[in-house]
Amino acid sequence: MPSTNPDYALLARQLEALLDEGDWLVNSAQTCAFVMQHVPELNWVGFYLQRQPERLTLGPFQGKPACNPIPFDKGVCGAAARTRTTQRIDDVHAVADHIACDAASNAELVIPVVRDSVLWGVLDLDSPRHARFSEEDQVGIERLVSVFVERTHLPDLFTSR
Ligand code: SME
């Protein structure tokens, strides 16, 4: 039986209280841990950051070691970065260019992190349960990402090489 979804409005208020410093590294690490702790049936949660043009670099995460880097033209994360739209996938094995970091993952939700029209990165959630993420989850987790963006100073992370 699937677990009951959390109260996302309550989680948004709790995350606001947790993210009180504005530091991007602290807040992104805390956000991953918070989501992993409070959203049931996840096996991986993490940020991928845009540090080079058209390419995502692994950032703070919870779960098994993951794939790095991810070009914008590959995978579910690449699609989220390229289109700047949330990708909600019921069965990742049906996505031709899905990048399989952990064989246990079956469903995926990837939310772009955008400030002032600039793509900063994405937040990626994986679940072992097919069709784990409902529209309610999408709206709720997009709200948590909005809290992260509002409460965090998102610096330019582009590297020089
Ligand atoms: N599955 C992702 C890659 C990242 S891992 O899930 C952590 C994708 O296809 O973009």
PDB file of C-alpha atoms and ligand atoms in Angstrom:
ATOM      1  CA  MET A   1       0.000   0.000   0.000  1.00  0.00           C
ATOM      2  CA  PRO A   2       1.318   3.478  -0.873  1.00  0.00           C
ATOM      3  CA  SER A   3       2.041   5.732   2.088  1.00  0.00           C
ATOM      4  CA  THR A   4      -0.167   8.738   2.781  1.00  0.00           C
ATOM      5  CA  ASN A   5       1.182  11.971   1.377  1.00  0.00           C
ATOM      6  CA  PRO A   6       2.532  14.543   3.792  1.00  0.00           C
ATOM      7  CA  ASP A   7       0.812  17.875   4.484  1.00  0.00           C
ATOM      8  CA  TYR A   8       2.815  19.948   1.989  1.00  0.00           C
ATOM      9  CA  ALA A   9       1.550  23.289   3.353  1.00  0.00           C
ATOM     10  CA  LEU A  10       2.906  22.312   6.772  1.00  0.00           C
ATOM     11  CA  LEU A  11       6.180  21.112   5.221  1.00  0.00           C
ATOM     12  CA  ALA A  12       6.546  24.467   3.415  1.00  0.00           C
ATOM     13  CA  ARG A  13       6.218  26.332   6.734  1.00  0.00           C
ATOM     14  CA  GLN A  14       8.696  23.975   8.420  1.00  0.00           C
ATOM     15  CA  LEU A  15      11.192  24.367   5.582  1.00  0.00           C
ATOM     16  CA  GLU A  16      10.883  28.169   5.809  1.00  0.00           C
ATOM     17  CA  ALA A  17      11.813  27.948   9.468  1.00  0.00           C
ATOM     18  CA  LEU A  18      14.722  25.583   8.748  1.00  0.00           C
ATOM     19  CA  LEU A  19      16.253  27.745   6.006  1.00  0.00           C
ATOM     20  CA  ASP A  20      17.144  30.789   8.087  1.00  0.00           C
ATOM     21  CA  GLU A  21      20.680  31.579   6.912  1.00  0.00           C
ATOM     22  CA  GLY A  22      20.478  32.179   3.154  1.00  0.00           C
ATOM     23  CA  ASP A  23      23.657  30.206   2.429  1.00  0.00           C
ATOM     24  CA  TRP A  24      23.120  28.139  -0.747  1.00  0.00           C
ATOM     25  CA  LEU A  25      25.272  25.180   0.345  1.00  0.00           C
ATOM     26  CA  VAL A  26      23.704  24.878   3.790  1.00  0.00           C
ATOM     27  CA  ASN A  27      20.195  25.372   2.424  1.00  0.00           C
ATOM     28  CA  SER A  28      20.530  22.926  -0.455  1.00  0.00           C
ATOM     29  CA  ALA A  29      21.938  20.239   1.857  1.00  0.00           C
ATOM     30  CA  GLN A  30      19.197  20.887   4.413  1.00  0.00           C
ATOM     31  CA  THR A  31      16.474  20.837   1.744  1.00  0.00           C
ATOM     32  CA  CYS A  32      17.586  17.408   0.476  1.00  0.00           C
ATOM     33  CA  ALA A  33      17.678  15.981   3.981  1.00  0.00           C
ATOM     34  CA  PHE A  34      14.299  17.549   4.820  1.00  0.00           C
ATOM     35  CA  VAL A  35      12.601  16.143   1.705  1.00  0.00           C
ATOM     36  CA  MET A  36      14.159  12.695   2.210  1.00  0.00           C
ATOM     37  CA  GLN A  37      12.967  12.696   5.821  1.00  0.00           C
ATOM     38  CA  HIS A  38       9.390  13.856   5.219  1.00  0.00           C
ATOM     39  CA  VAL A  39       8.327  12.571   1.794  1.00  0.00           C
ATOM     40  CA  PRO A  40       7.736   8.800   1.877  1.00  0.00           C
ATOM     41  CA  GLU A  41       9.020   6.228  -0.626  1.00  0.00           C
ATOM     42  CA  LEU A  42      12.067   8.046  -1.987  1.00  0.00           C
ATOM     43  CA  ASN A  43      15.458   6.448  -2.655  1.00  0.00           C
ATOM     44  CA  TRP A  44      17.282   9.575  -3.875  1.00  0.00           C
ATOM     45  CA  VAL A  45      16.878  13.361  -3.558  1.00  0.00           C
ATOM     46  CA  GLY A  46      19.426  15.866  -4.771  1.00  0.00           C
ATOM     47  CA  PHE A  47      20.373  19.027  -6.567  1.00  0.00           C
ATOM     48  CA  TYR A  48      22.154  19.199  -9.895  1.00  0.00           C
ATOM     49  CA  LEU A  49      23.712  22.635 -10.447  1.00  0.00           C
ATOM     50  CA  GLN A  50      24.383  24.565 -13.620  1.00  0.00           C
ATOM     51  CA  ARG A  51      28.117  25.323 -13.275  1.00  0.00           C
ATOM     52  CA  GLN A  52      28.910  25.152 -16.970  1.00  0.00           C
ATOM     53  CA  PRO A  53      26.772  26.036 -19.982  1.00  0.00           C
ATOM     54  CA  GLU A  54      24.257  23.341 -20.942  1.00  0.00           C
ATOM     55  CA  ARG A  55      25.586  20.904 -18.353  1.00  0.00           C
ATOM     56  CA  LEU A  56      24.474  19.854 -14.845  1.00  0.00           C
ATOM     57  CA  THR A  57      26.928  19.052 -12.059  1.00  0.00           C
ATOM     58  CA  LEU A  58      26.027  16.916  -9.059  1.00  0.00           C
ATOM     59  CA  GLY A  59      25.373  18.956  -5.913  1.00  0.00           C
ATOM     60  CA  PRO A  60      24.223  18.126  -2.380  1.00  0.00           C
ATOM     61  CA  PHE A  61      22.111  14.968  -2.268  1.00  0.00           C
ATOM     62  CA  GLN A  62      20.814  12.102  -0.136  1.00  0.00           C
ATOM     63  CA  GLY A  63      21.058   8.548  -1.411  1.00  0.00           C
ATOM     64  CA  LYS A  64      23.525   6.431  -3.343  1.00  0.00           C
ATOM     65  CA  PRO A  65      26.423   7.983  -5.278  1.00  0.00           C
ATOM     66  CA  ALA A  66      24.983   9.350  -8.526  1.00  0.00           C
ATOM     67  CA  CYS A  67      25.776  10.086 -12.175  1.00  0.00           C
ATOM     68  CA  ASN A  68      27.831  13.169 -12.980  1.00  0.00           C
ATOM     69  CA  PRO A  69      27.816  15.289 -15.093  1.00  0.00           C
ATOM     70  CA  ILE A  70      24.505  15.373 -16.998  1.00  0.00           C
ATOM     71  CA  PRO A  71      24.387  17.294 -20.295  1.00  0.00           C
ATOM     72  CA  PHE A  72      21.203  19.245 -21.043  1.00  0.00           C
ATOM     73  CA  ASP A  73      20.404  16.944 -23.954  1.00  0.00           C
ATOM     74  CA  LYS A  74      20.316  13.784 -21.820  1.00  0.00           C
ATOM     75  CA  GLY A  75      17.937  12.249 -19.354  1.00  0.00           C
ATOM     76  CA  VAL A  76      15.044  13.503 -17.318  1.00  0.00           C
ATOM     77  CA  CYS A  77      17.184  16.083 -15.506  1.00  0.00           C
ATOM     78  CA  GLY A  78      18.489  17.383 -18.832  1.00  0.00           C
ATOM     79  CA  ALA A  79      14.913  17.754 -20.106  1.00  0.00           C
ATOM     80  CA  ALA A  80      13.919  19.719 -16.982  1.00  0.00           C
ATOM     81  CA  ALA A  81      16.942  22.014 -17.389  1.00  0.00           C
ATOM     82  CA  ARG A  82      16.463  22.465 -21.141  1.00  0.00           C
ATOM     83  CA  THR A  83      12.730  23.170 -21.020  1.00  0.00           C
ATOM     84  CA  ARG A  84      12.649  24.705 -17.539  1.00  0.00           C
ATOM     85  CA  THR A  85       9.537  22.691 -16.814  1.00  0.00           C
ATOM     86  CA  THR A  86       8.907  20.064 -14.171  1.00  0.00           C
ATOM     87  CA  GLN A  87       9.293  16.500 -15.428  1.00  0.00           C
ATOM     88  CA  ARG A  88       6.999  13.987 -13.695  1.00  0.00           C
ATOM     89  CA  ILE A  89       7.725  10.468 -14.895  1.00  0.00           C
ATOM     90  CA  ASP A  90       5.637   7.451 -13.838  1.00  0.00           C
ATOM     91  CA  ASP A  91       8.013   4.874 -15.343  1.00  0.00           C
ATOM     92  CA  VAL A  92      11.574   5.961 -16.006  1.00  0.00           C
ATOM     93  CA  HIS A  93      12.260   2.781 -18.006  1.00  0.00           C
ATOM     94  CA  ALA A  94       9.818   4.044 -20.638  1.00  0.00           C
ATOM     95  CA  VAL A  95      11.976   7.162 -21.162  1.00  0.00           C
ATOM     96  CA  ALA A  96      14.473   6.335 -23.910  1.00  0.00           C
ATOM     97  CA  ASP A  97      17.338   8.498 -22.646  1.00  0.00           C
ATOM     98  CA  HIS A  98      16.700   8.128 -18.924  1.00  0.00           C
ATOM     99  CA  ILE A  99      20.021   7.967 -17.064  1.00  0.00           C
ATOM    100  CA  ALA A 100      19.878   5.037 -14.643  1.00  0.00           C
ATOM    101  CA  CYS A 101      21.982   5.926 -11.595  1.00  0.00           C
ATOM    102  CA  ASP A 102      20.278   3.419  -9.317  1.00  0.00           C
ATOM    103  CA  ALA A 103      18.471   0.357 -10.665  1.00  0.00           C
ATOM    104  CA  ALA A 104      15.983   0.696  -7.795  1.00  0.00           C
ATOM    105  CA  SER A 105      14.500   3.923  -9.226  1.00  0.00           C
ATOM    106  CA  ASN A 106      11.217   3.595 -11.124  1.00  0.00           C
ATOM    107  CA  ALA A 107       9.537   7.017 -10.891  1.00  0.00           C
ATOM    108  CA  GLU A 108      11.116  10.457 -11.029  1.00  0.00           C
ATOM    109  CA  LEU A 109      10.190  14.100 -10.389  1.00  0.00           C
ATOM    110  CA  VAL A 110      12.576  16.852 -11.500  1.00  0.00           C
ATOM    111  CA  ILE A 111      11.870  20.504 -10.723  1.00  0.00           C
ATOM    112  CA  PRO A 112      13.892  23.353 -12.271  1.00  0.00           C
ATOM    113  CA  VAL A 113      15.372  25.873  -9.837  1.00  0.00           C
ATOM    114  CA  VAL A 114      15.103  29.274 -11.535  1.00  0.00           C
ATOM    115  CA  ARG A 115      15.743  32.758 -10.218  1.00  0.00           C
ATOM    116  CA  ASP A 116      15.362  35.959 -12.250  1.00  0.00           C
ATOM    117  CA  SER A 117      14.922  33.885 -15.414  1.00  0.00           C
ATOM    118  CA  VAL A 118      18.291  32.161 -14.890  1.00  0.00           C
ATOM    119  CA  LEU A 119      18.411  28.387 -14.447  1.00  0.00           C
ATOM    120  CA  TRP A 120      20.462  27.710 -11.310  1.00  0.00           C
ATOM    121  CA  GLY A 121      19.926  23.939 -11.212  1.00  0.00           C
ATOM    122  CA  VAL A 122      17.290  21.270 -10.696  1.00  0.00           C
ATOM    123  CA  LEU A 123      15.977  19.293  -7.727  1.00  0.00           C
ATOM    124  CA  ASP A 124      15.673  15.584  -8.601  1.00  0.00           C
ATOM    125  CA  LEU A 125      13.587  13.058  -6.642  1.00  0.00           C
ATOM    126  CA  ASP A 126      13.602   9.306  -7.373  1.00  0.00           C
ATOM    127  CA  SER A 127      11.251   6.639  -6.049  1.00  0.00           C
ATOM    128  CA  PRO A 128      11.297   2.858  -6.253  1.00  0.00           C
ATOM    129  CA  ARG A 129       7.467   2.881  -6.713  1.00  0.00           C
ATOM    130  CA  HIS A 130       6.051   3.236 -10.213  1.00  0.00           C
ATOM    131  CA  ALA A 131       3.854   6.352 -10.557  1.00  0.00           C
ATOM    132  CA  ARG A 132       4.895   7.488  -7.070  1.00  0.00           C
ATOM    133  CA  PHE A 133       4.457  11.185  -7.833  1.00  0.00           C
ATOM    134  CA  SER A 134       0.917  12.533  -8.205  1.00  0.00           C
ATOM    135  CA  GLU A 135      -0.049  16.016  -9.304  1.00  0.00           C
ATOM    136  CA  GLU A 136      -0.475  16.808  -5.597  1.00  0.00           C
ATOM    137  CA  ASP A 137       3.143  15.770  -4.967  1.00  0.00           C
ATOM    138  CA  GLN A 138       4.308  17.871  -7.895  1.00  0.00           C
ATOM    139  CA  VAL A 139       2.512  20.996  -6.648  1.00  0.00           C
ATOM    140  CA  GLY A 140       3.650  20.354  -3.070  1.00  0.00           C
ATOM    141  CA  ILE A 141       7.302  19.819  -3.950  1.00  0.00           C
ATOM    142  CA  GLU A 142       7.311  22.761  -6.389  1.00  0.00           C
ATOM    143  CA  ARG A 143       6.164  24.794  -3.394  1.00  0.00           C
ATOM    144  CA  LEU A 144       9.121  23.515  -1.351  1.00  0.00           C
ATOM    145  CA  VAL A 145      11.463  24.511  -4.196  1.00  0.00           C
ATOM    146  CA  SER A 146       9.876  28.001  -4.167  1.00  0.00           C
ATOM    147  CA  VAL A 147      10.604  28.237  -0.439  1.00  0.00           C
ATOM    148  CA  PHE A 148      14.225  27.214  -1.140  1.00  0.00           C
ATOM    149  CA  VAL A 149      14.558  29.888  -3.852  1.00  0.00           C
ATOM    150  CA  GLU A 150      12.972  32.593  -1.678  1.00  0.00           C
ATOM    151  CA  ARG A 151      15.089  31.789   1.372  1.00  0.00           C
ATOM    152  CA  THR A 152      18.452  31.296  -0.369  1.00  0.00           C
ATOM    153  CA  HIS A 153      21.047  33.567  -1.908  1.00  0.00           C
ATOM    154  CA  LEU A 154      21.712  31.724  -5.176  1.00  0.00           C
ATOM    155  CA  PRO A 155      25.147  32.825  -6.358  1.00  0.00           C
ATOM    156  CA  ASP A 156      26.581  32.450  -9.835  1.00  0.00           C
ATOM    157  CA  LEU A 157      28.232  29.008  -9.619  1.00  0.00           C
ATOM    158  CA  PHE A 158      29.808  28.998 -13.082  1.00  0.00           C
ATOM    159  CA  THR A 159      33.346  27.675 -13.017  1.00  0.00           C
ATOM    160  CA  SER A 160      36.087  29.116 -15.208  1.00  0.00           C
ATOM    161  CA  ARG A 161      36.901  25.790 -16.885  1.00  0.00           C
TER     162      ARG A 161
HETATM  163  N1  SME B   1      17.683   9.686 -13.689  1.00  0.00           N
HETATM  164  C1  SME B   1      18.221  10.998 -13.919  1.00  0.00           C
HETATM  165  C2  SME B   1      19.679  11.062 -13.562  1.00  0.00           C
HETATM  166  C3  SME B   1      19.945  11.470 -12.155  1.00  0.00           C
HETATM  167  S1  SME B   1      19.677  10.228 -11.039  1.00  0.00           S
HETATM  168  O1  SME B   1      18.279   9.836 -11.050  1.00  0.00           O
HETATM  169  C4  SME B   1      20.173  10.673  -9.521  1.00  0.00           C
HETATM  170  C5  SME B   1      17.994  11.418 -15.366  1.00  0.00           C
HETATM  171  O2  SME B   1      17.596  10.614 -16.205  1.00  0.00           O
HETATM  172  O3  SME B   1      18.248  12.580 -15.647  1.00  0.00           O
END
